[in-house]
Amino acid sequence: MTTTATATKQFMTSEQLLKDWQGHRNLTRRVIDAFPEKELFEFSIGGMRPFAKMATELLNIGGVALKGIIENNMEAYNEEGVNPKTKEEILKKWDEETEVINHYFRQITEERFQETFNLFGQYQFPVYENILYFIDNEIHHRAQGYVYLRALGIEPPFFWERF
């Protein structure tokens, strides 16, 4: 019996994953920017948090978590890490965090993506699954922002225009 080796092609490079994530972040930034200042911090539906709180949660996850992965630091999630008070502060911090994410993401080796990491001392998953969680969490909250914007009579950005 003869066996044949087949080359496996990689689905996505780490740089493509980062580009995809940053595309989501770009769209979420535009959602934040679409909100009037007052409604960003006060408007909610059905007991959900105002979108500023959701955006702040996202600011307290991505860059902090990637830094933790690189430095093997498993500190607990800190909801109070960043607490902007204006839309301008949120957008400024968003742009700063984009650079933090780029910096730390590019330090993750291909091998590290497969390693299990105890994110925030709670979530024991491979690094790539933690990163996918960050992206999924952002999409989830951005969708809530879309609902808020529509309820306010504001047309949200097209979801496919991420770059």
mmCIF file of C-alpha atoms in Angstrom:
data_model
loop_
_atom_site.group_PDB
_atom_site.id
_atom_site.type_symbol
_atom_site.label_atom_id
_atom_site.label_comp_id
_atom_site.label_asym_id
_atom_site.label_seq_id
_atom_site.Cartn_x
_atom_site.Cartn_y
_atom_site.Cartn_z
ATOM 1 C CA MET A 1 0.000 0.000 0.000
ATOM 2 C CA THR A 2 1.320 3.419 -0.949
ATOM 3 C CA THR A 3 0.624 6.532 1.095
ATOM 4 C CA THR A 4 0.673 10.037 -0.242
ATOM 5 C CA ALA A 5 1.450 13.102 1.831
ATOM 6 C CA THR A 6 -0.808 16.058 1.213
ATOM 7 C CA ALA A 7 0.275 19.613 1.941
ATOM 8 C CA THR A 8 -2.137 21.426 4.211
ATOM 9 C CA LYS A 9 -2.914 25.002 3.325
ATOM 10 C CA GLN A 10 -3.373 27.526 6.067
ATOM 11 C CA PHE A 11 -6.833 29.061 6.151
ATOM 12 C CA MET A 12 -5.764 32.438 7.455
ATOM 13 C CA THR A 13 -2.522 34.042 8.509
ATOM 14 C CA SER A 14 -2.184 35.839 11.829
ATOM 15 C CA GLU A 15 -1.832 39.121 9.922
ATOM 16 C CA GLN A 16 -5.139 38.419 8.147
ATOM 17 C CA LEU A 17 -6.787 37.713 11.504
ATOM 18 C CA LEU A 18 -5.478 41.014 12.862
ATOM 19 C CA LYS A 19 -6.741 42.839 9.769
ATOM 20 C CA ASP A 20 -10.164 41.232 10.229
ATOM 21 C CA TRP A 21 -10.265 42.210 13.906
ATOM 22 C CA GLN A 22 -9.197 45.761 13.114
ATOM 23 C CA GLY A 23 -11.914 45.912 10.473
ATOM 24 C CA HIS A 24 -14.441 45.095 13.188
ATOM 25 C CA ARG A 25 -12.861 47.702 15.463
ATOM 26 C CA ASN A 26 -13.061 50.296 12.690
ATOM 27 C CA LEU A 27 -16.772 49.596 12.267
ATOM 28 C CA THR A 28 -17.414 49.662 16.014
ATOM 29 C CA ARG A 29 -15.632 53.012 16.182
ATOM 30 C CA ARG A 30 -18.013 54.363 13.546
ATOM 31 C CA VAL A 31 -20.967 53.052 15.567
ATOM 32 C CA ILE A 32 -19.667 54.872 18.657
ATOM 33 C CA ASP A 33 -19.233 58.033 16.603
ATOM 34 C CA ALA A 34 -22.796 57.789 15.224
ATOM 35 C CA PHE A 35 -24.284 58.255 18.702
ATOM 36 C CA PRO A 36 -25.226 61.679 19.977
ATOM 37 C CA GLU A 37 -23.180 62.384 23.143
ATOM 38 C CA LYS A 38 -26.066 62.219 25.628
ATOM 39 C CA GLU A 39 -27.581 59.037 24.201
ATOM 40 C CA LEU A 40 -24.203 57.303 24.050
ATOM 41 C CA PHE A 41 -24.038 57.517 27.849
ATOM 42 C CA GLU A 42 -27.710 57.351 28.812
ATOM 43 C CA PHE A 43 -29.877 55.559 26.247
ATOM 44 C CA SER A 44 -30.750 51.913 26.817
ATOM 45 C CA ILE A 45 -33.441 49.415 25.938
ATOM 46 C CA GLY A 46 -34.806 46.590 28.037
ATOM 47 C CA GLY A 47 -32.395 47.081 30.904
ATOM 48 C CA MET A 48 -29.269 46.756 28.744
ATOM 49 C CA ARG A 49 -26.344 49.039 29.503
ATOM 50 C CA PRO A 50 -25.830 52.277 27.573
ATOM 51 C CA PHE A 51 -23.525 51.796 24.595
ATOM 52 C CA ALA A 52 -20.750 53.834 26.243
ATOM 53 C CA LYS A 53 -20.550 51.121 28.942
ATOM 54 C CA MET A 54 -20.325 48.407 26.289
ATOM 55 C CA ALA A 55 -17.612 50.318 24.407
ATOM 56 C CA THR A 56 -15.730 50.816 27.667
ATOM 57 C CA GLU A 57 -15.887 47.066 28.311
ATOM 58 C CA LEU A 58 -14.299 46.486 24.910
ATOM 59 C CA LEU A 59 -11.600 49.039 25.723
ATOM 60 C CA ASN A 60 -10.814 47.107 28.891
ATOM 61 C CA ILE A 61 -10.389 43.748 27.140
ATOM 62 C CA GLY A 62 -8.457 43.631 23.841
ATOM 63 C CA GLY A 63 -5.170 45.420 24.458
ATOM 64 C CA VAL A 64 -5.033 44.477 28.134
ATOM 65 C CA ALA A 65 -5.620 40.803 27.362
ATOM 66 C CA LEU A 66 -3.046 40.674 24.565
ATOM 67 C CA LYS A 67 -0.484 42.309 26.836
ATOM 68 C CA GLY A 68 -1.352 39.674 29.458
ATOM 69 C CA ILE A 69 -0.836 36.897 26.917
ATOM 70 C CA ILE A 70 2.565 38.260 25.881
ATOM 71 C CA GLU A 71 3.679 38.822 29.476
ATOM 72 C CA ASN A 72 2.027 35.622 30.806
ATOM 73 C CA ASN A 73 0.031 37.746 33.240
ATOM 74 C CA MET A 74 -3.323 36.246 34.261
ATOM 75 C CA GLU A 75 -4.699 39.137 36.315
ATOM 76 C CA ALA A 76 -8.456 39.327 36.744
ATOM 77 C CA TYR A 77 -10.507 41.466 34.366
ATOM 78 C CA ASN A 78 -10.738 45.046 35.624
ATOM 79 C CA GLU A 79 -13.945 46.741 34.559
ATOM 80 C CA GLU A 80 -12.667 50.056 35.898
ATOM 81 C CA GLY A 81 -9.386 50.020 33.951
ATOM 82 C CA VAL A 82 -10.544 52.700 31.500
ATOM 83 C CA ASN A 83 -13.510 54.913 32.279
ATOM 84 C CA PRO A 84 -13.966 57.695 29.689
ATOM 85 C CA LYS A 85 -16.565 60.382 30.413
ATOM 86 C CA THR A 86 -17.113 61.828 26.926
ATOM 87 C CA LYS A 87 -17.539 60.485 23.418
ATOM 88 C CA GLU A 88 -14.310 62.239 22.453
ATOM 89 C CA GLU A 89 -12.465 60.397 25.247
ATOM 90 C CA ILE A 90 -13.905 57.049 24.125
ATOM 91 C CA LEU A 91 -12.851 57.630 20.508
ATOM 92 C CA LYS A 92 -9.375 58.813 21.554
ATOM 93 C CA LYS A 93 -8.892 55.776 23.780
ATOM 94 C CA TRP A 94 -10.276 53.543 21.003
ATOM 95 C CA ASP A 95 -7.560 54.793 18.646
ATOM 96 C CA GLU A 96 -4.878 54.341 21.306
ATOM 97 C CA GLU A 97 -6.050 50.775 22.007
ATOM 98 C CA THR A 98 -5.914 49.992 18.290
ATOM 99 C CA GLU A 99 -2.175 50.655 18.408
ATOM 100 C CA VAL A 100 -1.796 48.625 21.631
ATOM 101 C CA ILE A 101 -3.602 45.700 19.981
ATOM 102 C CA ASN A 102 -1.399 45.941 16.884
ATOM 103 C CA HIS A 103 1.740 46.057 19.039
ATOM 104 C CA TYR A 104 0.978 43.024 21.206
ATOM 105 C CA PHE A 105 -0.818 40.943 18.578
ATOM 106 C CA ARG A 106 2.234 41.016 16.331
ATOM 107 C CA GLN A 107 4.342 39.591 19.171
ATOM 108 C CA ILE A 108 2.291 36.380 19.322
ATOM 109 C CA THR A 109 4.167 33.611 17.535
ATOM 110 C CA GLU A 110 2.359 31.040 15.418
ATOM 111 C CA GLU A 111 3.059 28.432 18.106
ATOM 112 C CA ARG A 112 1.576 30.620 20.864
ATOM 113 C CA PHE A 113 -1.782 30.779 19.078
ATOM 114 C CA GLN A 114 -2.214 27.080 19.918
ATOM 115 C CA GLU A 115 -1.093 27.346 23.550
ATOM 116 C CA THR A 116 -3.687 27.336 26.303
ATOM 117 C CA PHE A 117 -3.833 30.589 28.228
ATOM 118 C CA ASN A 118 -5.807 31.324 31.371
ATOM 119 C CA LEU A 119 -7.261 34.677 30.305
ATOM 120 C CA PHE A 120 -8.033 36.966 33.246
ATOM 121 C CA GLY A 121 -7.489 33.937 35.481
ATOM 122 C CA GLN A 122 -10.890 32.581 34.333
ATOM 123 C CA TYR A 123 -10.967 31.352 30.755
ATOM 124 C CA GLN A 124 -8.664 28.432 29.940
ATOM 125 C CA PHE A 125 -8.591 28.299 26.123
ATOM 126 C CA PRO A 126 -6.008 28.376 23.351
ATOM 127 C CA VAL A 127 -4.802 31.901 22.577
ATOM 128 C CA TYR A 128 -6.537 31.900 19.185
ATOM 129 C CA GLU A 129 -9.877 31.095 20.878
ATOM 130 C CA ASN A 130 -9.381 33.956 23.317
ATOM 131 C CA ILE A 131 -8.801 36.313 20.382
ATOM 132 C CA LEU A 132 -11.905 35.008 18.625
ATOM 133 C CA TYR A 133 -13.798 35.652 21.869
ATOM 134 C CA PHE A 134 -12.646 39.305 21.804
ATOM 135 C CA ILE A 135 -13.941 39.646 18.251
ATOM 136 C CA ASP A 136 -17.229 37.827 18.990
ATOM 137 C CA ASN A 137 -17.809 39.956 22.087
ATOM 138 C CA GLU A 138 -17.270 43.115 20.065
ATOM 139 C CA ILE A 139 -19.667 41.994 17.321
ATOM 140 C CA HIS A 140 -22.264 41.146 19.975
ATOM 141 C CA HIS A 141 -22.046 44.578 21.608
ATOM 142 C CA ARG A 142 -21.891 46.381 18.271
ATOM 143 C CA ALA A 143 -25.169 44.694 17.321
ATOM 144 C CA GLN A 144 -26.696 46.105 20.498
ATOM 145 C CA GLY A 145 -25.410 49.507 19.400
ATOM 146 C CA TYR A 146 -27.129 49.038 16.032
ATOM 147 C CA VAL A 147 -30.421 48.358 17.809
ATOM 148 C CA TYR A 148 -29.971 51.497 19.915
ATOM 149 C CA LEU A 149 -29.151 53.647 16.895
ATOM 150 C CA ARG A 150 -32.194 52.384 14.989
ATOM 151 C CA ALA A 151 -34.407 52.998 18.045
ATOM 152 C CA LEU A 152 -33.053 56.562 18.097
ATOM 153 C CA GLY A 153 -33.917 56.987 14.402
ATOM 154 C CA ILE A 154 -30.229 57.009 13.381
ATOM 155 C CA GLU A 155 -29.049 54.957 10.403
ATOM 156 C CA PRO A 156 -26.080 52.843 11.583
ATOM 157 C CA PRO A 157 -23.034 52.298 9.370
ATOM 158 C CA PHE A 158 -23.319 49.458 6.872
ATOM 159 C CA PHE A 159 -22.047 46.339 8.650
ATOM 160 C CA TRP A 160 -20.004 45.210 5.654
ATOM 161 C CA GLU A 161 -18.004 48.458 5.463
ATOM 162 C CA ARG A 162 -15.351 47.546 7.992
ATOM 163 C CA PHE A 163 -12.229 49.087 6.465
#
